[in-house]
Coordinates of C-alpha atoms in Angstrom, one line a residue:
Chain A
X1 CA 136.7 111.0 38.8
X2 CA 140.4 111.8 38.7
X3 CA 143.1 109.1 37.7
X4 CA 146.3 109.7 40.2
X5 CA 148.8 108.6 37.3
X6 CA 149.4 107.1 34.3
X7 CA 151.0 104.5 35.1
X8 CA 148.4 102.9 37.5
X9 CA 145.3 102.6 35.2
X10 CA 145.0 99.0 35.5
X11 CA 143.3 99.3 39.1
X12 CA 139.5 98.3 38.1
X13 CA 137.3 98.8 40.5
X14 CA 133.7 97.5 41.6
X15 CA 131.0 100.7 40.3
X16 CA 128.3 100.8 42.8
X17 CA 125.2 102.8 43.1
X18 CA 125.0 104.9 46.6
X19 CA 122.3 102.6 47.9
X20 CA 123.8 99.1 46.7
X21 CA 127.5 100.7 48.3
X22 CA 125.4 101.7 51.8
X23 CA 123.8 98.4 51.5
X24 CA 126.9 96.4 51.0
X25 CA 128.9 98.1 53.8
X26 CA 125.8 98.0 56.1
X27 CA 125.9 94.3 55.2
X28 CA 129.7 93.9 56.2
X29 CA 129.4 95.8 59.5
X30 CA 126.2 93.8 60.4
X31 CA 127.6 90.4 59.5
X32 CA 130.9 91.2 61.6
X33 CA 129.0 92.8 64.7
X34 CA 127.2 89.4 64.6
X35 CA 130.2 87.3 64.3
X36 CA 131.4 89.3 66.8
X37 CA 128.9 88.9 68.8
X38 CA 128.0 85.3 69.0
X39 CA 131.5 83.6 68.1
X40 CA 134.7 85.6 68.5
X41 CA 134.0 87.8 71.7
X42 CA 132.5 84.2 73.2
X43 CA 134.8 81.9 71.6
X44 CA 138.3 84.7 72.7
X45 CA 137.2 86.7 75.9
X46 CA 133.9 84.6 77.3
X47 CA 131.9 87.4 77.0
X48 CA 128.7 86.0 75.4
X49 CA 125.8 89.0 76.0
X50 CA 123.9 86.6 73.9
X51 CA 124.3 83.4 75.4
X52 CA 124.9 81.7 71.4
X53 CA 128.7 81.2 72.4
X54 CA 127.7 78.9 75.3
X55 CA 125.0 77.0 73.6
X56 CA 127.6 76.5 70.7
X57 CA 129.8 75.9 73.1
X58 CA 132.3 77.9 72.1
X59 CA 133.3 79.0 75.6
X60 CA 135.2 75.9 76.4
X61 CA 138.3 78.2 75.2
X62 CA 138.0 80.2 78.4
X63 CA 137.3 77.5 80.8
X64 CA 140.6 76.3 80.0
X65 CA 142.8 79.7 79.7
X66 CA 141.4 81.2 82.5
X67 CA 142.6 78.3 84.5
X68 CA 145.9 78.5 83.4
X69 CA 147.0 81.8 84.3
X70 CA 150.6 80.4 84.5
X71 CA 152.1 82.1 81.5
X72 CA 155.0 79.5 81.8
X73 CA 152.9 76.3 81.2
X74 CA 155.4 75.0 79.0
X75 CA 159.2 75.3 79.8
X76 CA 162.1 73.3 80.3
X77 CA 163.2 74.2 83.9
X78 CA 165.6 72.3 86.3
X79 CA 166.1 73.2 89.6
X80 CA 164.3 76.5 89.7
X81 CA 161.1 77.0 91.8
X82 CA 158.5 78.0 89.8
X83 CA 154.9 79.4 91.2
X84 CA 151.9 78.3 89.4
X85 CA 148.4 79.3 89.9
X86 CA 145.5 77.0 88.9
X87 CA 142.0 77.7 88.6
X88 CA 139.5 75.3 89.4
X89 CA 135.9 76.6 88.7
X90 CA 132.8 76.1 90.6
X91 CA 131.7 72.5 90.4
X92 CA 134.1 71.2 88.2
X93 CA 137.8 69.1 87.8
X94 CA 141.2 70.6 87.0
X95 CA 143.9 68.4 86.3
X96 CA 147.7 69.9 86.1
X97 CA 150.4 67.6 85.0
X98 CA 154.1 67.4 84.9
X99 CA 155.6 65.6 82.0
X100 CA 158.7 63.7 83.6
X101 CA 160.6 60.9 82.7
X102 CA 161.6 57.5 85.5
X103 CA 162.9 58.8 88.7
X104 CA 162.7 62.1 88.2
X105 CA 162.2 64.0 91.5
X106 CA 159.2 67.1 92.1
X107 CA 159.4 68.8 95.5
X108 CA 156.0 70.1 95.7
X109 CA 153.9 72.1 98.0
X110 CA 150.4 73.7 97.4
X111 CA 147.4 75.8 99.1
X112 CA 144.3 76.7 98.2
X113 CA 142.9 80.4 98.8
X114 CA 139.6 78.9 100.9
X115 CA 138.1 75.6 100.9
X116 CA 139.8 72.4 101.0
X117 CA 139.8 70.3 97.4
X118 CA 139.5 66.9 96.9
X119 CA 142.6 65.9 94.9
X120 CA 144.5 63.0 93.0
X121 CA 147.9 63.0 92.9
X122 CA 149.0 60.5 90.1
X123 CA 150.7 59.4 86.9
X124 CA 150.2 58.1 83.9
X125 CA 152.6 55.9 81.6
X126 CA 153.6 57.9 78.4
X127 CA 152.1 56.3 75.6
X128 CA 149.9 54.7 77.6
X129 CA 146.0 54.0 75.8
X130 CA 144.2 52.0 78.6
X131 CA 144.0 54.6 80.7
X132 CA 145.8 53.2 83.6
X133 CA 147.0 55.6 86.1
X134 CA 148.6 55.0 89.5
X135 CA 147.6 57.4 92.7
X136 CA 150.2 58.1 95.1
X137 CA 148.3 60.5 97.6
X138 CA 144.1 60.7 97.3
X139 CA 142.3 63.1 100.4
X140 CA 140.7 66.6 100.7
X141 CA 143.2 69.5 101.6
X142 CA 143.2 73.1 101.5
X143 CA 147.2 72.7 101.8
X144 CA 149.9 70.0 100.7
X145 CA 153.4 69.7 101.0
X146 CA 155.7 66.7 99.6
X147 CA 157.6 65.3 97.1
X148 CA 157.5 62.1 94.8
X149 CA 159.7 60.0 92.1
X150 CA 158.3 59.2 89.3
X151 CA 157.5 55.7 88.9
X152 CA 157.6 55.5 85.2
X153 CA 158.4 58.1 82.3
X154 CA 154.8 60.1 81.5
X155 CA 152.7 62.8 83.0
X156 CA 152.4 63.1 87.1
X157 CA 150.5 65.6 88.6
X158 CA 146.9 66.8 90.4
X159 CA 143.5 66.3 89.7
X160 CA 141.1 69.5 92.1
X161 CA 137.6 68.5 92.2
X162 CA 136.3 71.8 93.4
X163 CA 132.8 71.2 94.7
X164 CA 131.7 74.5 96.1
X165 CA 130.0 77.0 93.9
X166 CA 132.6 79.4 93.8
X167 CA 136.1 79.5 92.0
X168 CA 138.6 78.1 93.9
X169 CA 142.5 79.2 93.1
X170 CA 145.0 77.0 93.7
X171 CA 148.8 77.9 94.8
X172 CA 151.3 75.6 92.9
X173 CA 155.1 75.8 93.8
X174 CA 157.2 73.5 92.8
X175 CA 161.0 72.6 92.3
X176 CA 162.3 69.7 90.7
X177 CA 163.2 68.3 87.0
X178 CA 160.4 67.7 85.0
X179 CA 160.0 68.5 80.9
X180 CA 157.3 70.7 80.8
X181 CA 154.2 71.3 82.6
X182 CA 150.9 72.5 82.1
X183 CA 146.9 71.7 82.3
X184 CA 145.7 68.9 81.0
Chain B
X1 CA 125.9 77.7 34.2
X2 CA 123.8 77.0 37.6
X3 CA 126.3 74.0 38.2
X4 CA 129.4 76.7 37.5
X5 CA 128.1 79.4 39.5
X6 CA 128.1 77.1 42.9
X7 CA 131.3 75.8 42.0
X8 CA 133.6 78.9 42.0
X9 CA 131.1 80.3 44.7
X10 CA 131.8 77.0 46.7
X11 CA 135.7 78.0 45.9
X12 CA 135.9 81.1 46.5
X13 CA 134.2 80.5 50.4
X14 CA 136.9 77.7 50.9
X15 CA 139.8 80.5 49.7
X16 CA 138.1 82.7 52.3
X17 CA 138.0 80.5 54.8
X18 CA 141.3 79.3 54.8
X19 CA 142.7 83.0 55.2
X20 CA 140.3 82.9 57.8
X21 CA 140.9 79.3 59.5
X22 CA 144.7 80.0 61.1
X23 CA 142.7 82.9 63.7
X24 CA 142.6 80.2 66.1
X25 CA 145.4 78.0 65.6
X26 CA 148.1 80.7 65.6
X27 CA 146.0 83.1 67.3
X28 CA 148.7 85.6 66.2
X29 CA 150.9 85.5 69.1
X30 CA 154.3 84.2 69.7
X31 CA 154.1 80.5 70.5
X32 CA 155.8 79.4 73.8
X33 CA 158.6 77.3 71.8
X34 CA 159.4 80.7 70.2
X35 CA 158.9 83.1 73.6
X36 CA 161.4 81.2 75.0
X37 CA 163.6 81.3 72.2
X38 CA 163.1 85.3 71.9
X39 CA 164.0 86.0 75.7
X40 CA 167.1 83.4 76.2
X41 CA 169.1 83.8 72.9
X42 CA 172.3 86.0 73.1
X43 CA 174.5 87.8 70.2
X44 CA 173.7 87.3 66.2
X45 CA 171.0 84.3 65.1
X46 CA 170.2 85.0 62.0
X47 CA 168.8 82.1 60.4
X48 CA 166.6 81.5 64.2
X49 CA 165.2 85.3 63.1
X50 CA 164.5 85.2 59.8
X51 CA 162.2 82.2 60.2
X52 CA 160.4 84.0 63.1
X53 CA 160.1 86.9 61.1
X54 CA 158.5 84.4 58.2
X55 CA 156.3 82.5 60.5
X56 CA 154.6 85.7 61.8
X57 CA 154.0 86.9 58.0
X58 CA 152.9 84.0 57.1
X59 CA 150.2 83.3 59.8
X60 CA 149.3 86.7 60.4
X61 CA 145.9 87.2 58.5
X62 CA 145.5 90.5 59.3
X63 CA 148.6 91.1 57.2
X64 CA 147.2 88.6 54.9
X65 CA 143.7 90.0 54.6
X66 CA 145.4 93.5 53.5
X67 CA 147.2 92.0 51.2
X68 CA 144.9 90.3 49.2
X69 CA 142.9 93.8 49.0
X70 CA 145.5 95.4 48.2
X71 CA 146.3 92.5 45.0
X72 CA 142.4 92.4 43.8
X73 CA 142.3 94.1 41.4
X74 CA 146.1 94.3 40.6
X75 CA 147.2 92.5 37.8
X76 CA 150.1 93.8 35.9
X77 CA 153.1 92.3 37.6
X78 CA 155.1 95.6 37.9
X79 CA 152.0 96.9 39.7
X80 CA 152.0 94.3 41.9
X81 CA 155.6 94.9 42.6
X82 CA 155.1 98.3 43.4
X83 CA 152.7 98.3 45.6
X84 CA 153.9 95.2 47.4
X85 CA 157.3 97.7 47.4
X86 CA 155.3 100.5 49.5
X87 CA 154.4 98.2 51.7
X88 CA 156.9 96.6 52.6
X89 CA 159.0 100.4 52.7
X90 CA 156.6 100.9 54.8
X91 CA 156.5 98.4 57.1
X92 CA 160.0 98.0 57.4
X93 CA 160.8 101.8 58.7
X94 CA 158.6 101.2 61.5
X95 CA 159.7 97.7 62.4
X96 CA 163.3 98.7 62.7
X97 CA 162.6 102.2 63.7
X98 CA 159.6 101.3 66.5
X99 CA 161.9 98.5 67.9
X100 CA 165.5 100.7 68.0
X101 CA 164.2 103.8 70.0
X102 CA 161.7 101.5 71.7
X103 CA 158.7 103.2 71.4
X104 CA 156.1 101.4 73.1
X105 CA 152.5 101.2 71.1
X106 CA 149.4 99.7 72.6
X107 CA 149.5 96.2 70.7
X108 CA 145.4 96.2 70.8
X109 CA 145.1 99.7 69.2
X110 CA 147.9 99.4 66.3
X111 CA 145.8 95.3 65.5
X112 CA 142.6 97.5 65.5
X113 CA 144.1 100.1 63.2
X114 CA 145.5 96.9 61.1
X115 CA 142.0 95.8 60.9
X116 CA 140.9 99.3 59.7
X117 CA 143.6 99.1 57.2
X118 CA 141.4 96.3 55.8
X119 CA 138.3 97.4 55.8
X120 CA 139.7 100.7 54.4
X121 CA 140.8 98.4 51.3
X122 CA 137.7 95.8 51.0
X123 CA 135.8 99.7 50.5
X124 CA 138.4 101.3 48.9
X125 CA 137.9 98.3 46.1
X126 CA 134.2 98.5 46.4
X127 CA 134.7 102.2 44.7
X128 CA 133.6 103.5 47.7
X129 CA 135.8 106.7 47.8
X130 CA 134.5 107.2 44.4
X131 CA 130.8 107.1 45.6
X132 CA 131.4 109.0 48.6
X133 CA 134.3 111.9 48.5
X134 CA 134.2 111.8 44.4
X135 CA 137.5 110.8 44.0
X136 CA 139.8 107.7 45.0
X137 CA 142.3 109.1 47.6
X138 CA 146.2 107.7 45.7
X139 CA 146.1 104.0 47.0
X140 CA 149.6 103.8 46.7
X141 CA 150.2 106.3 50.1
X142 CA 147.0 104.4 51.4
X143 CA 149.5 101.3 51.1
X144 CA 152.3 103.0 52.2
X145 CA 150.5 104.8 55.3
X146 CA 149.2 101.2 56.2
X147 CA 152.5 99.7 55.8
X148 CA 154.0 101.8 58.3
X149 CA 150.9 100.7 60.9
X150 CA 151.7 97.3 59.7
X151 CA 155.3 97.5 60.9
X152 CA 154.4 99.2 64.4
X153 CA 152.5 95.6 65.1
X154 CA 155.1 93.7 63.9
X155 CA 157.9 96.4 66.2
X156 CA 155.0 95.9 69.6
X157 CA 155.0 92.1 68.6
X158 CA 159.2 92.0 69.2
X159 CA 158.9 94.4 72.1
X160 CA 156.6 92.2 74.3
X161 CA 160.0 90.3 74.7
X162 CA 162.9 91.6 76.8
X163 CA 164.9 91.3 73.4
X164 CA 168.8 91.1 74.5
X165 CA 170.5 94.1 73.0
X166 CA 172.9 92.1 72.2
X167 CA 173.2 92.0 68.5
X168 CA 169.8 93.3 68.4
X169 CA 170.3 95.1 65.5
X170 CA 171.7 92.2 63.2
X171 CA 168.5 90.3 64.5
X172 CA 166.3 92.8 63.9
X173 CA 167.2 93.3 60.2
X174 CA 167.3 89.1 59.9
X175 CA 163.7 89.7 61.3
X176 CA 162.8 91.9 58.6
X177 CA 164.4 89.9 56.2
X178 CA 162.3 87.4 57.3
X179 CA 159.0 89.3 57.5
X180 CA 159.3 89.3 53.4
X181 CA 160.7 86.1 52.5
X182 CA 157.1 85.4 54.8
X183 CA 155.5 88.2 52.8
X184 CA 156.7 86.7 49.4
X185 CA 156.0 83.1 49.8
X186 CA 152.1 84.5 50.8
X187 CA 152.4 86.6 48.5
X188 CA 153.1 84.1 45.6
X189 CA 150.1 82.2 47.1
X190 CA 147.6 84.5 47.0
X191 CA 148.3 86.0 43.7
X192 CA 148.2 82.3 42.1
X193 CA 144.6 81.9 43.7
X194 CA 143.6 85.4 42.7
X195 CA 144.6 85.6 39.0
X196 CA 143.5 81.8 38.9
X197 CA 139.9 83.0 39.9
X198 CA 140.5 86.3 37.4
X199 CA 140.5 84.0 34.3
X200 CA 136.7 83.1 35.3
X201 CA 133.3 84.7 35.1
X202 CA 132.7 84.0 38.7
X203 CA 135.5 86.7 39.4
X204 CA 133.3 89.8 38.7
X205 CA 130.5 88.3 40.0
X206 CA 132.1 87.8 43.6
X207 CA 134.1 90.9 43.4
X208 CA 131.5 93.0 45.1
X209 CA 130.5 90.2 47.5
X210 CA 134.2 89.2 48.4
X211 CA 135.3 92.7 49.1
X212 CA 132.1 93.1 51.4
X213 CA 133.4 89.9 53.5
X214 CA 136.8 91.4 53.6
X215 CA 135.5 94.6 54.8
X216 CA 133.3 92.3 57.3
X217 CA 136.6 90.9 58.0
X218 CA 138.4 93.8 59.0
X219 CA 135.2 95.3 61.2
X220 CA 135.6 91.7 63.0
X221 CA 139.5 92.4 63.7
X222 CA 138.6 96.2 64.7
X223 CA 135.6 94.6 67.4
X224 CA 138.2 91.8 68.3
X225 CA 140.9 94.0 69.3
X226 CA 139.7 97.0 70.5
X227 CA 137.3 94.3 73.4
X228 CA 141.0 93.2 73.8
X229 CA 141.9 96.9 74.6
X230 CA 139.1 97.5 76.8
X231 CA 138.9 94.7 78.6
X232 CA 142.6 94.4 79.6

């Protein structure tokens, strides 16, 4: 063993046998192939080869970002059209809201890429804990076009029930003043 | 001494955890508050880029992970100032250098290497160049050479942005700046939690098993990014 300097001999190190050193880095690379595994790969790109990330459900994380594949979820835009895309997965409910305050206007328009969706369009008072909402437009569409005021300051915008078995994507453009938008 | 032992094991864990915990919250990105910052501003901000530059130190545990490696068993202050000196040399030539002639690194593959860079360390402290080669290759060029990988992340992390060339370079150094007043305030954290756990018994005895973890650590990041790489 060699010391590089003299002025670096206060590095003190761990002194391992061979087999304890093989043991503790087979340990490390076993323990983070398993982490791997069964949380992070689950839990940050839904791949579960296991199945332990859904049954701790830790894939909830992608249900959500791969329906938002909108990389502008959350910006202050007036009077620009903007072009979102919304995911609704087999069998289950998006909602995508619109945070906008009393009176503000949303020119809106919307198409699915196959089957028509059940869909709420409605708002909710900011601040609001009861859980009252008021629907302005309730039916099944593959395709919407429109425009509403909001009512009351809070968050406006779509619940997709998607009941078919297959992902359905849903074509968002809309122009109008709003705060920021994104799924809810 | 049972009671003891579970204690500062118990302590140690939480200490590891909570380098661990921010993987989700920060997720090591930009926020959206700060995306939209980076791509709209215009001309000189230098107070806006020196807390970006701090924010990203500061919850970026694969920096963080390094550098408590790098600290463990480091604890004459003027070593700790010279190694913390090569890699933040290190870092910073890359950052200013990989962002100026814009040269465009794969963000999955330099994270991956950053995750080597700690599992290189957690062994590296586990004597395992020692064991294996016969002799410690000099850790301060290990720090240095790592510093410089360091700084490519931090250079592909400011690149993902259209950054306005516009004052780029006065931004660019605030950023910097920034990236050590980050790496300081961690720094001062880590060493306080590190040479608080020195005074005690339960130091030596979770050396080897904390530098295995950090090693685990960095084999996670390495897995982590490099699926990143091959699945985008």
């Amino acid at each position: 063993m060699q010391e590089t300097n003299t002025q670096t001999t206060t590095t003190q190190q761990i002194t391992l046998t061979n087999s304890k050193l093989i043991k503790y880095t087979l340990f490390s690379l076993v323990f983070a192939a398993i982490t791997l595994v069964t949380v992070i790969l689950p839990a940050e790109y839904n791949i579960d080869p296991t199945g332990a990330g859904k049954a701790l459900g830790l894939t909830v994380f992608n249900i959500v970002t791969a329906t938002a594949t909108s990389d502008t979820s959350t910006k202050n835009t007036k009077d620009a059209t903007e072009t979102i895309e919304v995911l609704v997965p087999a069998g289950r409910g998006v909602e995508y809201k619109f945070i906008m305050e009393q009176y503000q206007k949303l020119t809106y328009e919307w198409i699915t890429d196959g089957p028509a969706l059940y869909f709420d369009l409605h708002g909710e008072p900011k601040g609001d804990t009861t859980g009252y909402f008021e629907s302005y437009t309730i039916t099944t569409s593959d395709e919407v076009k429109g425009s509403f005021t909001a009512p009351f300051s809070g968050s406006h915008g779509w619940y997709w029930k998607n009941t078919s078995d297959a992902t359905v994507k849903v074509q968002l453009i809309v122009h109008g003043e709003y705060i920021e938008h994104g799924l809810k | 001494m049972f009671n003891s032992f579970h204690r500062y094991g118990a302590l140690s864990f939480i200490a590891l955890i909570a380098i661990l915990l921010p993987l989700e919250v920060f997720a090591h990105g930009v926020d959206e508050s700060t995306r939209n910052f980076l791509q709209n501003n215009t001309g000189v901000q230098i107070i806006p880029f020196l807390y970006i530059g701090a924010k990203h130190m500061v919850t970026g545990y694969d920096h963080l992970l390094f550098l408590v490696g790098v600290l463990f068993f480091l604890y004459k202050s003027r070593d700790v100032l010279l190694y913390v000196s090569m890699f933040t040399l290190g870092h910073s030539v890359t950052l200013l250098f990989g962002v100026v002639s814009d040269i465009q690194v794969n963000a999955y593959l330099i994270d991956a290497i950053i995750g080597l860079s700690v599992v290189y360390k957690g062994f590296d402290n586990l004597g395992g160049f020692k064991n294996t080669i016969g002799f410690t290759p000099n850790p301060k060029a290990a720090v240095l050479i790592f510093g410089l990988f360091h700084g490519f992340g931090l250079a592909t992390k400011l690149q993902e942005f259209q950054l306005p060339t516009d004052g780029l370079i006065a931004n660019l150094i605030a950023f910097n700046v920034g990236v050590e007043l980050g790496q300081f305030s961690a720094l001062a954290f880590i060493l306080l939690l590190i040479n608080f756990w020195r005074k005690h018994a339960s130091f030596n005895r979770f050396a080897t098993n904390t530098n295995c973890l950090l090693m685990s650590a960095g084999f996670m990041l390495i897995g982590f990014q490099l699926t990143g790489y091959f699945t985008s």
